[in-house]
PDB file of C-alpha atoms in Angstrom:
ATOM      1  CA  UNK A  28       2.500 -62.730 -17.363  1.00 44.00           C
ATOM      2  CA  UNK A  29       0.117 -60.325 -19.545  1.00 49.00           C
ATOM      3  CA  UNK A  30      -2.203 -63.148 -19.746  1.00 50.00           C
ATOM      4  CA  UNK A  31      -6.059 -62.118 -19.386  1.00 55.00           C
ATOM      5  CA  UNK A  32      -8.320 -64.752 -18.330  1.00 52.00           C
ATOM      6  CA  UNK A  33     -11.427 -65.472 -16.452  1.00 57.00           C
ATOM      7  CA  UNK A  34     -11.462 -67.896 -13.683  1.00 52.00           C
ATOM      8  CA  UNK A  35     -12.831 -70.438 -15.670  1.00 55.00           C
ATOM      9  CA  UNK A  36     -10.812 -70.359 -18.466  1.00 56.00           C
ATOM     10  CA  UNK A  37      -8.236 -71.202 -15.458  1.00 54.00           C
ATOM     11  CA  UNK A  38     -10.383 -74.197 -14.201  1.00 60.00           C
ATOM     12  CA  UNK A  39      -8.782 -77.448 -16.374  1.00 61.00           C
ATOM     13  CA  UNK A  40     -10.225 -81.130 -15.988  1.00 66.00           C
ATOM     14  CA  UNK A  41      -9.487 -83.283 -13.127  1.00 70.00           C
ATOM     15  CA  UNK A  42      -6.469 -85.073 -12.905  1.00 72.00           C
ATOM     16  CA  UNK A  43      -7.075 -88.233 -11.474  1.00 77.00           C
ATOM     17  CA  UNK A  44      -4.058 -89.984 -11.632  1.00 76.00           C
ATOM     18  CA  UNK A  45      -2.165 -88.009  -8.782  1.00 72.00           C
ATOM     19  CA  UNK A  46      -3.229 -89.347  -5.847  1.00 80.00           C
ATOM     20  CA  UNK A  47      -2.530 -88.649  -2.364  1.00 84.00           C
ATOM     21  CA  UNK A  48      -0.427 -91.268  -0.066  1.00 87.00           C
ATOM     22  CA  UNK A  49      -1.858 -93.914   2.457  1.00 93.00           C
ATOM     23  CA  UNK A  50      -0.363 -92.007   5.423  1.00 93.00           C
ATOM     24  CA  UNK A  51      -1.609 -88.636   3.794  1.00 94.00           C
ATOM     25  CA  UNK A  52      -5.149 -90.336   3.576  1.00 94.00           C
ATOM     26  CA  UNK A  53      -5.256 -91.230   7.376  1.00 96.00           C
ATOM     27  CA  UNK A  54      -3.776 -88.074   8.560  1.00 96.00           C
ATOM     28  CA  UNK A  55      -6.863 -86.091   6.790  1.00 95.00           C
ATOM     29  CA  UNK A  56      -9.277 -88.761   7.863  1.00 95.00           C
ATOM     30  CA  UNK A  57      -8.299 -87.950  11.643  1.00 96.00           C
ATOM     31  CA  UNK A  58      -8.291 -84.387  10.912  1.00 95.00           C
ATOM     32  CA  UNK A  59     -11.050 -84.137   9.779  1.00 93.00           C
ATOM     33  CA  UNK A  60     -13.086 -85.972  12.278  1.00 96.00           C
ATOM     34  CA  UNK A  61     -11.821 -83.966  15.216  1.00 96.00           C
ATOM     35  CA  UNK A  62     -10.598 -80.467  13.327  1.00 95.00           C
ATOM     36  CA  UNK A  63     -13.299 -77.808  12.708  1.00 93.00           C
ATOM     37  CA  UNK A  64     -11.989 -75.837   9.367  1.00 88.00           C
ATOM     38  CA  UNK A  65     -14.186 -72.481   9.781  1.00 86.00           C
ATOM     39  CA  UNK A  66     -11.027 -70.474  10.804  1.00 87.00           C
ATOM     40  CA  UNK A  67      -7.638 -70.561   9.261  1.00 85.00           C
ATOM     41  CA  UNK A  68      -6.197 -72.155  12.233  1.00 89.00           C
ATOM     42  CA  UNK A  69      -8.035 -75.299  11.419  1.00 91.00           C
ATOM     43  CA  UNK A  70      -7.516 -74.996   7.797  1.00 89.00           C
ATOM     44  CA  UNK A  71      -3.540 -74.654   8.391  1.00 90.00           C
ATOM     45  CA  UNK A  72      -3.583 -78.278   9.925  1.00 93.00           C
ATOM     46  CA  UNK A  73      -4.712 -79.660   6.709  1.00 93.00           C
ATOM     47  CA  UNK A  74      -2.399 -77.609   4.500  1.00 91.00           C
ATOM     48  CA  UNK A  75       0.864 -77.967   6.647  1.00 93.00           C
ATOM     49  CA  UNK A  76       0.678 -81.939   6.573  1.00 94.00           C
ATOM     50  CA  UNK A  77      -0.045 -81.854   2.802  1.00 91.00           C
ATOM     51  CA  UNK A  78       2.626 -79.872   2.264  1.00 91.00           C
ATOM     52  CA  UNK A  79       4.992 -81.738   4.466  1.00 91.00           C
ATOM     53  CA  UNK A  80       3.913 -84.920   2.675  1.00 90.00           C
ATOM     54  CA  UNK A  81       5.072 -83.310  -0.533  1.00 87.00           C
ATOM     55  CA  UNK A  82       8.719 -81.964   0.542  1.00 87.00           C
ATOM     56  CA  UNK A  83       9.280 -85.208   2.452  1.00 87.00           C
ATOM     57  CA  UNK A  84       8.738 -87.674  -0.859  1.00 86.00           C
ATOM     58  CA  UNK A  85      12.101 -89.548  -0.824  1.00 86.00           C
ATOM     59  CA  UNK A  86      12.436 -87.825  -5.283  1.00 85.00           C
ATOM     60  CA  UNK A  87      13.441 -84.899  -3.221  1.00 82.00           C
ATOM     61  CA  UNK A  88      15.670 -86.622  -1.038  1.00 80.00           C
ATOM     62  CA  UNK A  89      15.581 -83.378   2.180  1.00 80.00           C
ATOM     63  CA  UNK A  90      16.401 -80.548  -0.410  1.00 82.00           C
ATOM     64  CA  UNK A  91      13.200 -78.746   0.208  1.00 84.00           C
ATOM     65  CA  UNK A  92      11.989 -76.225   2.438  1.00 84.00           C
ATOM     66  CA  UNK A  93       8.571 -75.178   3.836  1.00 86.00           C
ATOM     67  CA  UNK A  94       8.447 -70.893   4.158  1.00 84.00           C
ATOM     68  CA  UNK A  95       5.801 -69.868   6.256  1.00 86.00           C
ATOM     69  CA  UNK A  96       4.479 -66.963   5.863  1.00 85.00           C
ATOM     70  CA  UNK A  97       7.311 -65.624   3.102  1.00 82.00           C
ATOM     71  CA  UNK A  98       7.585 -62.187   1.963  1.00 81.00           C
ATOM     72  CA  UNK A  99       7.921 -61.502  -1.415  1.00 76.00           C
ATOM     73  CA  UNK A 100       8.374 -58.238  -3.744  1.00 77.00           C
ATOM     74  CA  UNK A 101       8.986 -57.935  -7.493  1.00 77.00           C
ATOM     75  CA  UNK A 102       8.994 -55.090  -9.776  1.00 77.00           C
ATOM     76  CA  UNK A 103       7.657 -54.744 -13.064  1.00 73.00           C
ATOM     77  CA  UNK A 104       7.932 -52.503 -16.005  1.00 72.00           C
ATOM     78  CA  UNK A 105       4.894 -52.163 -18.272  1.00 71.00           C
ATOM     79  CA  UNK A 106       5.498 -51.667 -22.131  1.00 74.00           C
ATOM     80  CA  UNK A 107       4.921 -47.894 -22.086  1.00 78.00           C
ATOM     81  CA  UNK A 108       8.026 -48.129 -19.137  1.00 77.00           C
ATOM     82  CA  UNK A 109       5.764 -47.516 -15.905  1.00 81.00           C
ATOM     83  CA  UNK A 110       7.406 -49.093 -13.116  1.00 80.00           C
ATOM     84  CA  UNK A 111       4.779 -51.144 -10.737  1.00 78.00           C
ATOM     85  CA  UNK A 112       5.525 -53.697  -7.510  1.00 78.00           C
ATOM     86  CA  UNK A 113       4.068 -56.407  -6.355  1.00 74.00           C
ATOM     87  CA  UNK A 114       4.660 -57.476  -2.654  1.00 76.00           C
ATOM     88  CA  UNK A 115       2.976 -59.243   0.219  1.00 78.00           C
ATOM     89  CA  UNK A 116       3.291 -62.461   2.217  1.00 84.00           C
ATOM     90  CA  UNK A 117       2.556 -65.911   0.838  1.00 85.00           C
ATOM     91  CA  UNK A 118       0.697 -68.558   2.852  1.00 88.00           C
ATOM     92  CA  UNK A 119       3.971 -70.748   2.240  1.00 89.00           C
ATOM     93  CA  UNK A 120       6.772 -71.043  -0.083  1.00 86.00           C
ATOM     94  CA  UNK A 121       8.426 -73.891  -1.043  1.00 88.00           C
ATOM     95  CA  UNK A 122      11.919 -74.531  -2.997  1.00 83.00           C
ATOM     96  CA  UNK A 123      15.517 -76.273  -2.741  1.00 78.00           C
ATOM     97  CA  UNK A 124      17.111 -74.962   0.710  1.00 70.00           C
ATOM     98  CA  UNK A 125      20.084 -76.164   3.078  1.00 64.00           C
ATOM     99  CA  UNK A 126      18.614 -77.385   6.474  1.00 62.00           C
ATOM    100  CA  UNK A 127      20.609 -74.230   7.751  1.00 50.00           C
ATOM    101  CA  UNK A 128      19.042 -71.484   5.626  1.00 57.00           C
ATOM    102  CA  UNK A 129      15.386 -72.947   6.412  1.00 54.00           C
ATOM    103  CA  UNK A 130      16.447 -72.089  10.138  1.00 55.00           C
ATOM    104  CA  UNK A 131      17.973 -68.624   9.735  1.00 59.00           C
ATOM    105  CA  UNK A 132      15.388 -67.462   6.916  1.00 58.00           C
ATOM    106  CA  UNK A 133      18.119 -66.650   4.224  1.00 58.00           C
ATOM    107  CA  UNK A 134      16.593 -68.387   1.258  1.00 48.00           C
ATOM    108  CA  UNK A 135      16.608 -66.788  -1.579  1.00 50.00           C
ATOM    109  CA  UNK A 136      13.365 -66.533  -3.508  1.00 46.00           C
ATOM    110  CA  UNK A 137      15.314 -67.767  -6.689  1.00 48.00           C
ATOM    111  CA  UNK A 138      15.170 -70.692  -5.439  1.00 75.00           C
ATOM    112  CA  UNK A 139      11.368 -71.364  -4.640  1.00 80.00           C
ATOM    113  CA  UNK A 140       9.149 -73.011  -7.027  1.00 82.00           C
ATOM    114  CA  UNK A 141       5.838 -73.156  -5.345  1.00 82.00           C
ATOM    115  CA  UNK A 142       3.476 -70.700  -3.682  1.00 81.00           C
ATOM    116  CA  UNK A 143       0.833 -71.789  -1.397  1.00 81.00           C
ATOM    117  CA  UNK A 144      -2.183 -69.359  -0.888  1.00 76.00           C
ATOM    118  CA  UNK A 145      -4.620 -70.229   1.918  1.00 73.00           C
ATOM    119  CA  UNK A 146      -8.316 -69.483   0.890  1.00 63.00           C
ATOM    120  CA  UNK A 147     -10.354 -67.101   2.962  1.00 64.00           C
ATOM    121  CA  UNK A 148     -13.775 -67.559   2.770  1.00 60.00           C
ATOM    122  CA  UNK A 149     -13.922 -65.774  -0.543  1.00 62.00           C
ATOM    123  CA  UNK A 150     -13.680 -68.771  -2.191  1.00 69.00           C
ATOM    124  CA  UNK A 151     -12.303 -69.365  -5.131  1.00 68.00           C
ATOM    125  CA  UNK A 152     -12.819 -66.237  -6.669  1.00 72.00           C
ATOM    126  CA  UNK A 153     -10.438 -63.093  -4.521  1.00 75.00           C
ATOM    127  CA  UNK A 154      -8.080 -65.597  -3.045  1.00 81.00           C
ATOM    128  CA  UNK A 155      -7.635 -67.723  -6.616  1.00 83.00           C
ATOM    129  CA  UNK A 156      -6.491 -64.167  -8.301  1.00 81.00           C
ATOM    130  CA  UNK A 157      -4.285 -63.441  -5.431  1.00 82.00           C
ATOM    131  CA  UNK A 158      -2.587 -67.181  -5.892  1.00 85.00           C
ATOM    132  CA  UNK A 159      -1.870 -66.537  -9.412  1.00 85.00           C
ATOM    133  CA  UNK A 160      -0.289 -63.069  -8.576  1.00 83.00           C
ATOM    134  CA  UNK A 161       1.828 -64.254  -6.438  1.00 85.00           C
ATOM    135  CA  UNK A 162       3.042 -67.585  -8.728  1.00 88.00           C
ATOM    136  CA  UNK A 163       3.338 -64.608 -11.507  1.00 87.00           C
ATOM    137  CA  UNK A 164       5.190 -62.705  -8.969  1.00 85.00           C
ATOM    138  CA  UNK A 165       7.847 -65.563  -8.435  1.00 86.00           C
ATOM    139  CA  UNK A 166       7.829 -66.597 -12.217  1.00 88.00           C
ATOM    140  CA  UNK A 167       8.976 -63.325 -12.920  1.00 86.00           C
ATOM    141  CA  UNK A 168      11.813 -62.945  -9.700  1.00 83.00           C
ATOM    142  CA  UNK A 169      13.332 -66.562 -11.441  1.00 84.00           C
ATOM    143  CA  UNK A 170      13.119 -64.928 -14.947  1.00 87.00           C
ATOM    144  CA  UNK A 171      14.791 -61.678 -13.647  1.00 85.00           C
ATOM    145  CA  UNK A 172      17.597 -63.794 -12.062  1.00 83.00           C
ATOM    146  CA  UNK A 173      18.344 -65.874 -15.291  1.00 87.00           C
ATOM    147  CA  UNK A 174      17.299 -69.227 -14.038  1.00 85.00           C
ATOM    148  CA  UNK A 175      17.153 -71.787 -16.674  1.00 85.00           C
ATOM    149  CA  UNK A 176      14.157 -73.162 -15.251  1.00 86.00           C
ATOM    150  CA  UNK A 177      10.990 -70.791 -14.223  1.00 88.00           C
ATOM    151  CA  UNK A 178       7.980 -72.945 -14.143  1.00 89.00           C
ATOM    152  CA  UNK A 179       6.309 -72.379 -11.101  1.00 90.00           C
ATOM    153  CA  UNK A 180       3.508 -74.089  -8.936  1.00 90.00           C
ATOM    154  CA  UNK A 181       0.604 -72.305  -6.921  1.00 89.00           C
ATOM    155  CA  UNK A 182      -1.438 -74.041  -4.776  1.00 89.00           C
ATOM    156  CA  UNK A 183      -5.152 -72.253  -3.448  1.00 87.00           C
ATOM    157  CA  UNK A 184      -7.069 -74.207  -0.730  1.00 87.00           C
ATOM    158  CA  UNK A 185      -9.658 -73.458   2.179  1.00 85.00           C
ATOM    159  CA  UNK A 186      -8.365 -77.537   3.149  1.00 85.00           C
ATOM    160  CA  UNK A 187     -11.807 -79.226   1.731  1.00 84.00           C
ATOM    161  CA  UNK A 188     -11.233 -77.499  -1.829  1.00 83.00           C
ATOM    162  CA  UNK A 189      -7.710 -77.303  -3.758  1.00 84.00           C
ATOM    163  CA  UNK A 190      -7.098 -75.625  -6.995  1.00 85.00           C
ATOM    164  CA  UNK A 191      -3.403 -75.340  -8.608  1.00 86.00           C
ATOM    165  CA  UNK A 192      -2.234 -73.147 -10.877  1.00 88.00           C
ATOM    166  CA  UNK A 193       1.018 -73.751 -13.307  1.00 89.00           C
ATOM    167  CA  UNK A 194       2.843 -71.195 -15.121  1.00 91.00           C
ATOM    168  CA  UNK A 195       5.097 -72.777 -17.817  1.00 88.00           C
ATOM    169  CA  UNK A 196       8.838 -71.469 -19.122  1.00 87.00           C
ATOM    170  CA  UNK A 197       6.307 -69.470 -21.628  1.00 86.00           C
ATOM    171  CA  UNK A 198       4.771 -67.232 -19.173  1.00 85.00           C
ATOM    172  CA  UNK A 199       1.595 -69.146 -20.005  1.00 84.00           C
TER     173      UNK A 199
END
C-alpha cells in the first residue's frame, strides 16, 4: 500500500467498547485454565473459538467461512514497472462463502475480508509485519478484481496478546 511506518506508528489506542461475548468469556476462561499456550497447538485453541465466535454472530446470518491455512499470491508492479509477488499461507482467512465451497476449498480470495496471522514467539515485531503483508496482499487481490468494497481486516495474536490491523478503501 506504499505506506512506510514503524510499528508504533501502527499501535492506535484501545478500543474499549468492543467487547467479547459471555460464551466467548467462559470458553477462554476454561482454556486457559487447562490449555498451555507455549506451542501453536495451544495457541490455535484460543484463536479458532474466537474466530468461530465472530463468523457465527447472527449480523452474518451463516455467510462466512473460516480458511485454514489459505494460500494466497498477488503480484505487484512497482512505479519504475518491476514486477514483484507476494505469496504464502495465512493462519486463516475469512470472507462470504456457500457452505459448499468452504467444503471443496473453491473460494475465491475476492471474496475474503480478513486475514488472521498466528504470532510466533517473535512477538509483535516479525509476525505483526508479516500480518500487514498479507492484509496488503488481499487489499490489493480485491482492488485488482474491481470490488467496490476493499477494506480489509488483519488480525495478529500469540492467544494472550491481539493486535488488528485495518486497511481502508484508501490504501491507508
Amino acid at each position: 500500500t506504499k505506506t512506510k511506518l514503524s510499528l508504533k506508528d501502527w499501535i492506535v489506542p484501545e478500543d474499549t467498547s468492543v467487547v467479547p461475548s459471555d460464551v466467548l468469556r467462559q470458553i477462554f476462561q476454561k482454556l486457559g485454565n487447562v490449555v498451555s499456550i507455549y506451542k501453536e497447538a495451544g495457541r490455535r485453541f484460543f484463536l479458532n473459538e474466537f474466530l468461530v465466535d465472530i463468523v457465527s454472530r447472527e449480523q452474518f446470518r451463516n455467510a462466512l467461512g473460516i480458511h485454514p491455512e489459505y494460500e494466497f499470491s498477488v503480484r505487484a508492479f512497482s512505479d519504475a514497472g518491476e514486477q514483484s509477488q507476494l505469496s504464502g499461507v495465512a493462519d486463516y482467512a475469512i470472507g462470504r462463502s456457500e457452505r459448499s465451497s468452504r467444503l471443496s476449498g473453491k473460494d475465491p480470495p475476492k471474496e475474503f475480508h480478513l486475514i488472521v496471522a498466528e504470532a510466533k514467539r517473535d512477538w509483535p515485531n516479525e509476525s505483526f509485519w508479516q500480518c500487514v503483508a498479507q492484509t496488503a496482499a488481499l487489499y490489493k487481490a480485491r482492488k485488482d478484481a474491481g470490488k467496490k468494497a476493499c477494506n480489509v481486516w488483519g488480525i495478529l495474536s500469540n492467544a494472550e496478546l491481539w493486535r488488528f490491523v485495518h486497511i481502508d478503501e484508501t490504501g491507508q
